[in-house]
């Protein structure tokens, strides 16, 4: 059998699938399906290579909470010493809700509202990753009127191809993100002249699900060139934020380990004489992706047509990655059964042909069986919707033999509680 993504936390004992010391079929029986289940051990283990690679130099690991922003997940990373990368006022509220420290938060995003900027200034976030001249000017005005100074870095668009899906590639000239690297020096000059702005660093994020070190190094070289040019103007940059983006294994991908990628980047940073700078990173997927599974039950097996369909109770509203990015995610039975595998398209009940979780999967199945979609810890529940008036799934965090419900299943009447009839 091929090893399960998320092993050793996700593993088989006999025919049964376990996450840490909890049998997944038991959780589904207790809490119903669809159900997201995460391993706390897997999250902590995924963080270790980042911590090891950065130990011994000033650094801050800012978990990119857009990947999975459940409060208990944030709590896990805060307790392990992480800060957070946020992209909205709502995400900042989540940090505050767990008693997190805003001075360990970096605020990214290409379109921040005045209200969000004011709120973040007021709470004292550590750094604004500024993505446009308009944002810089607005931030400076808001900071001045609040009697504060905003610490900023410019998010530079290095025009590097991260060689990933076009929807999650962010470091190319044609993407909406960041400031074109050829404009960055002038904008640093402008920022340094603004009274309520304090230039703190430089930032770059070239994409997500990156499975190769080369694009990181190419982007880093551009950043280091820029730092040197900016410092020649007498503007100092204390930190380098390397962004996130490291890929995980869903199926046959072989991304480099986080410590290896960081080590190669640090080697380049040191070789070019920048060893004194503080390093920030913004990993999301690589910390949580392989820590989670989505449990779903088989409702109907439909044979006899051109294709055979396995219709399950989870759908694109629960997990949109396959529909949205054509993403391949593992699907495996929670209890293996004897019998000839057949080839199934595993699909949800939503009224769209794009509502699929996996295509052409060879599985021995019966109606009522429980399946686990693997590597579902990142950009899964975080992207869930209520399409077709489907309440969002419950979430459980497993820690050793303990299982904690960390989000209740949404109540159907809450879906329309804020709606109003017209009189
Ligand atoms: N920093 C910034 C500024 C970002 O935009 C992102 C992700 C990250 C860090 C974290 O990247 P990660 O380490 O997770 O790759 N929904 C897509 C992924 C979107 C990524 C958006 N930005 C998916 O399901 O594949």
XYZ file of C-alpha atoms and ligand atoms in Angstrom:
448
model
C 0.000 0.000 0.000
C 1.278 3.493 -0.780
C 1.918 5.530 2.360
C -0.906 7.873 3.331
C -0.252 11.605 3.019
C -0.124 12.823 6.595
C 1.563 9.649 7.859
C 2.517 8.716 10.523
C -0.342 10.657 12.109
C -2.770 9.260 9.518
C -2.289 5.500 9.285
C -4.004 2.114 9.102
C -4.362 -0.393 11.883
C -5.584 -3.491 10.095
C -8.375 -2.355 7.818
C -9.193 0.734 9.883
C -8.029 4.311 9.292
C -6.756 6.188 12.343
C -5.651 9.756 12.954
C -3.192 9.726 15.853
C -4.857 7.396 18.390
C -8.418 7.963 17.240
C -10.319 5.657 14.889
C -11.942 7.849 12.256
C -15.060 5.688 11.844
C -15.777 6.253 15.518
C -15.646 10.028 15.092
C -18.001 9.912 12.123
C -20.449 7.791 14.125
C -20.307 10.239 17.027
C -20.391 13.537 15.129
C -21.905 12.773 11.733
C -20.608 13.607 8.261
C -19.289 15.550 6.454
C -16.717 16.022 9.182
C -13.309 17.664 9.139
C -10.751 16.057 11.439
C -7.299 17.496 12.140
C -4.261 16.107 13.925
C -2.656 18.507 16.368
C 0.484 16.364 16.357
C 0.773 16.653 12.578
C 0.532 20.457 12.775
C 3.194 20.649 15.442
C 5.420 18.242 13.511
C 5.072 20.286 10.319
C 6.255 23.373 12.162
C 9.443 21.780 13.490
C 11.495 21.943 10.250
C 10.754 25.664 9.972
C 11.752 26.220 13.596
C 14.914 24.138 13.241
C 16.019 25.858 10.048
C 15.538 29.324 11.536
C 16.884 28.620 15.028
C 19.828 30.746 16.050
C 18.867 33.836 14.121
C 16.153 36.446 14.672
C 13.007 35.217 12.990
C 9.228 35.048 13.128
C 7.118 32.278 11.633
C 3.799 33.867 10.696
C 1.249 31.129 10.088
C -0.833 32.169 7.044
C -4.156 31.595 8.712
C -6.200 31.796 5.524
C -5.294 28.122 5.072
C -7.236 27.101 8.171
C -8.397 29.740 10.599
C -10.243 27.668 13.194
C -9.504 29.198 16.595
C -8.130 25.944 18.007
C -5.715 25.709 15.070
C -4.571 29.287 15.684
C -4.232 28.498 19.363
C -1.997 25.531 18.517
C 0.360 27.677 16.447
C 0.361 30.620 18.876
C 1.292 28.242 21.698
C 4.156 26.927 19.545
C 5.534 30.465 19.215
C 4.130 31.495 15.845
C 2.847 34.873 14.776
C 0.268 35.197 12.014
C -0.004 36.402 8.442
C -3.460 37.934 8.011
C -5.326 39.312 5.012
C -8.424 40.909 6.530
C -9.842 42.630 9.566
C -11.786 39.432 10.206
C -8.569 37.444 10.479
C -7.170 40.002 12.934
C -10.299 39.549 15.041
C -9.607 35.828 15.118
C -6.080 36.499 16.419
C -7.525 38.726 19.133
C -10.176 36.116 19.931
C -7.486 33.622 20.943
C -5.599 36.244 22.953
C -2.913 36.376 20.231
C -0.333 39.137 20.124
C -0.903 41.698 17.319
C 2.752 42.674 17.500
C 3.457 39.238 15.972
C 1.074 39.813 13.063
C 1.878 40.877 9.510
C -0.977 42.235 7.419
C -0.864 41.175 3.757
C -3.405 41.686 0.984
C -3.818 43.619 -2.194
C -6.979 45.530 -1.220
C -7.133 46.557 2.430
C -9.985 48.887 3.386
C -9.488 52.080 5.393
C -11.478 50.497 8.199
C -9.237 47.431 8.260
C -6.090 49.570 8.214
C -7.386 51.747 11.065
C -8.286 48.716 13.143
C -4.891 47.111 12.557
C -3.069 50.364 13.385
C -5.089 50.696 16.537
C -4.258 47.151 17.653
C -0.581 47.599 16.808
C 0.136 44.971 14.176
C 3.802 44.445 13.602
C 3.985 45.230 9.901
C 1.790 46.124 6.936
C 2.867 44.381 3.756
C 2.001 47.212 1.384
C 1.026 46.279 -2.159
C 0.345 49.607 -3.896
C 1.139 53.307 -3.826
C -2.498 54.093 -2.966
C -2.329 51.812 0.049
C 0.916 53.461 1.182
C -0.575 56.942 0.996
C -3.826 55.926 2.703
C -1.950 54.127 5.471
C 0.288 57.137 6.045
C -2.735 59.444 6.288
C -4.577 57.114 8.679
C -1.502 56.617 10.849
C -0.846 60.357 11.011
C -4.401 61.124 12.081
C -4.229 58.390 14.727
C -0.962 59.827 16.017
C 0.879 56.588 15.180
C 3.619 55.338 12.892
C 2.886 52.393 10.647
C 5.678 49.873 10.149
C 5.702 48.700 6.570
C 7.388 46.436 4.123
C 6.730 46.540 0.416
C 5.489 43.352 -1.133
C 7.553 43.115 -4.250
C 6.393 41.288 -7.341
C 9.652 39.748 -8.571
C 8.224 38.482 -11.886
C 9.203 34.895 -11.155
C 7.239 31.887 -12.346
C 6.444 29.667 -9.347
C 5.379 26.913 -11.781
C 2.117 26.189 -10.030
C -1.592 26.445 -10.925
C -2.303 29.841 -12.580
C -4.957 30.690 -9.965
C -2.426 30.355 -7.134
C 0.590 31.859 -8.859
C 1.163 35.366 -7.525
C 4.684 36.493 -8.393
C 4.363 37.134 -12.108
C 4.229 40.558 -13.719
C 0.697 39.845 -14.956
C -0.647 39.044 -11.440
C -2.479 41.630 -9.373
C -0.090 41.195 -6.444
C 2.747 43.328 -5.148
C 4.765 46.204 -6.501
C 6.695 45.632 -9.709
C 10.306 45.194 -8.685
C 11.443 47.945 -11.046
C 9.224 50.432 -9.158
C 10.169 49.304 -5.671
C 13.175 51.572 -5.058
C 11.200 54.693 -5.944
C 8.372 53.611 -3.695
C 10.749 52.961 -0.791
C 12.063 56.498 -1.291
C 8.504 57.791 -1.169
C 7.685 55.694 1.927
C 10.783 56.850 3.789
C 9.767 60.476 3.243
C 6.294 59.993 4.762
C 6.246 61.113 8.400
C 3.867 58.461 9.734
C 5.565 55.538 7.958
C 8.476 53.514 9.278
C 10.173 51.348 6.690
C 10.784 47.961 8.316
C 11.462 45.384 5.647
C 10.801 43.789 2.308
C 8.377 41.040 1.401
C 7.559 38.676 -1.404
C 5.184 35.752 -1.948
C 5.303 34.114 -5.351
C 2.551 31.521 -5.170
C 1.257 28.425 -3.478
C 1.769 24.651 -3.763
C 5.329 25.272 -5.012
C 7.217 22.004 -5.354
C 10.644 23.236 -6.342
C 13.343 25.364 -4.643
C 14.503 27.188 -7.786
C 11.707 29.817 -7.976
C 12.292 30.702 -4.324
C 15.982 31.327 -4.969
C 15.293 33.318 -8.122
C 12.835 35.549 -6.230
C 15.248 35.889 -3.327
C 18.019 37.098 -5.621
C 15.700 39.828 -6.885
C 14.868 40.801 -3.286
C 18.523 40.958 -2.285
C 19.322 43.125 -5.326
C 16.528 45.449 -4.240
C 17.628 45.570 -0.606
C 21.099 46.600 -1.758
C 19.675 49.290 -4.032
C 17.353 50.611 -1.311
C 20.099 50.706 1.289
C 22.350 52.618 -1.093
C 19.696 55.337 -0.783
C 20.197 55.384 2.992
C 16.974 53.493 3.786
C 17.540 50.445 5.962
C 15.493 47.276 5.778
C 15.601 45.272 8.995
C 13.719 42.184 7.880
C 13.183 39.983 4.851
C 9.785 38.283 4.631
C 10.163 35.262 2.377
C 6.414 34.581 2.113
C 4.879 31.124 2.108
C 3.912 28.801 -0.697
C 5.695 25.542 -0.036
C 3.757 22.623 -1.514
C 2.715 19.349 0.064
C 2.235 15.813 -1.181
C -1.367 15.204 -2.205
C -0.555 12.331 -4.555
C 2.746 12.039 -6.382
C 4.217 15.508 -5.742
C 7.664 15.551 -4.178
C 8.150 19.022 -2.696
C 11.422 19.738 -0.909
C 11.321 19.712 2.903
C 10.760 23.086 4.553
C 14.122 22.986 6.337
C 15.917 22.289 3.050
C 14.233 25.205 1.265
C 14.910 27.586 4.142
C 18.499 26.380 4.452
C 19.171 27.086 0.776
C 17.640 30.534 1.088
C 19.615 31.326 4.246
C 22.799 30.179 2.546
C 22.109 32.626 -0.282
C 21.237 35.406 2.181
C 24.432 34.831 4.161
C 26.633 34.496 1.082
C 25.447 37.882 -0.102
C 26.194 39.511 3.248
C 22.672 39.797 4.664
C 23.003 37.390 7.604
C 22.128 40.057 10.152
C 18.582 40.558 8.905
C 15.557 39.165 10.695
C 13.762 36.514 8.644
C 9.996 36.228 8.428
C 8.119 33.420 6.709
C 4.393 33.007 6.005
C 3.674 29.287 5.561
C 0.068 28.106 5.409
C -0.586 24.889 3.513
C 2.669 23.183 4.513
C 1.745 23.532 8.214
C -1.813 22.213 8.066
C -2.536 20.591 4.696
C -1.517 17.067 5.568
C -2.863 17.341 9.113
C -6.493 17.049 8.050
C -9.038 14.745 6.463
C -12.614 15.246 5.365
C -14.857 12.336 6.313
C -17.806 11.710 4.040
C -20.351 8.914 3.707
C -21.381 7.173 0.487
C -25.041 7.964 -0.203
C -25.592 6.306 -3.565
C -23.626 4.121 -5.977
C -24.806 4.699 -9.534
C -23.573 2.188 -12.091
C -24.495 1.308 -15.593
C -23.995 4.563 -17.483
C -20.929 5.762 -19.308
C -19.297 6.376 -15.924
C -19.960 5.023 -12.456
C -20.717 7.589 -9.785
C -20.110 7.334 -6.073
C -22.321 10.081 -4.628
C -21.177 11.156 -1.174
C -22.568 13.564 1.414
C -19.681 16.061 1.087
C -19.714 18.416 -1.869
C -17.960 21.331 -3.529
C -19.393 23.619 -0.849
C -17.401 21.644 1.743
C -14.277 21.225 -0.365
C -13.953 23.347 -3.491
C -10.327 22.616 -4.437
C -11.103 19.882 -7.020
C -13.830 21.977 -8.698
C -11.852 25.197 -8.551
C -8.289 24.132 -9.376
C -8.824 20.668 -10.814
C -6.941 19.606 -7.685
C -6.237 15.928 -7.065
C -6.839 14.875 -3.481
C -6.528 11.376 -2.057
C -9.693 9.409 -1.286
C -9.528 6.281 0.814
C -12.084 4.146 2.698
C -12.091 4.494 6.481
C -12.668 0.734 6.679
C -11.172 -1.373 3.890
C -13.547 -4.016 2.558
C -12.921 -7.145 0.507
C -14.182 -7.199 -3.043
C -13.194 -6.135 -6.511
C -12.361 -2.453 -6.802
C -14.379 -0.578 -9.406
C -13.631 2.783 -10.989
C -15.713 5.622 -9.554
C -16.166 9.318 -10.003
C -16.615 10.498 -6.416
C -19.075 13.392 -6.535
C -21.228 15.471 -4.211
C -24.998 16.024 -4.233
C -24.830 19.623 -5.535
C -26.608 20.505 -8.756
C -23.500 21.124 -10.852
C -21.401 18.761 -12.919
C -18.351 20.546 -11.493
C -19.250 19.168 -8.080
C -16.705 16.411 -7.814
C -14.104 15.368 -5.244
C -12.187 12.777 -7.237
C -12.357 11.237 -10.693
C -11.636 7.696 -11.817
C -10.782 6.314 -8.404
C -10.414 2.599 -8.058
C -12.211 1.627 -4.859
C -14.143 -1.334 -3.438
C -17.265 0.315 -2.037
C -20.793 -0.198 -0.785
C -23.466 2.361 0.012
C -23.101 3.630 3.585
C -19.297 3.290 3.541
C -17.216 6.043 5.040
C -14.484 7.713 2.966
C -11.685 10.052 3.962
C -10.493 12.770 1.603
C -6.872 13.200 2.618
C -4.633 16.301 2.787
C -7.760 18.332 3.584
C -6.331 20.488 6.373
C -5.610 23.539 4.196
C -7.911 25.643 2.004
C -10.700 23.170 2.626
C -13.019 24.160 5.486
C -11.567 27.675 5.129
C -13.131 27.913 1.659
C -16.425 26.195 2.514
C -19.687 27.855 1.530
C -23.400 27.336 2.033
C -24.272 26.728 -1.607
C -27.500 24.736 -1.948
C -28.306 25.776 1.646
C -25.905 23.205 2.976
C -24.708 23.898 6.510
C -20.949 23.842 6.925
C -19.365 20.736 8.436
C -18.257 20.261 12.023
C -14.543 20.163 12.863
C -12.711 17.934 15.330
C -9.134 18.265 16.573
C -7.414 15.062 17.574
C -4.591 15.159 20.106
C -3.252 11.706 20.977
C -6.287 9.662 21.990
C -8.404 12.755 22.711
C -10.837 14.239 20.206
C -12.150 17.775 20.711
C -15.021 19.270 18.743
C -13.565 22.624 17.670
C -16.492 23.768 15.580
C -20.094 22.664 15.831
C -21.928 21.660 12.700
C -23.726 24.735 11.417
C -27.449 24.804 12.180
C -29.620 25.051 9.071
C -31.804 27.813 10.510
C -28.698 29.943 11.128
C -28.235 30.039 7.345
C -31.229 32.331 6.915
C -31.393 33.877 10.387
C -30.086 37.215 9.078
C -32.420 37.306 6.104
C -35.624 39.357 6.161
C -38.982 38.924 4.516
C -40.276 41.958 2.672
C -43.399 43.453 4.190
N 1.365 34.765 2.207
C 0.558 35.336 1.301
C 0.674 36.763 1.050
C -0.386 34.551 0.615
O -1.178 35.113 -0.294
C -0.481 33.156 0.881
C -1.465 32.326 0.185
C 0.379 32.624 1.868
C 1.294 33.444 2.494
C 0.349 31.176 2.244
O 0.666 30.342 1.168
P 0.803 28.764 1.388
O 2.008 28.532 2.266
O -0.438 28.299 2.042
O 0.955 28.204 0.034
N -6.785 28.271 -2.137
C -5.600 27.835 -2.836
C -4.346 28.475 -2.253
C -4.396 29.990 -2.190
C -3.166 30.606 -1.593
C -3.357 32.051 -1.341
N -2.258 32.743 -0.734
C -5.560 26.332 -2.843
O -6.467 25.687 -2.306
O -4.634 25.722 -3.407
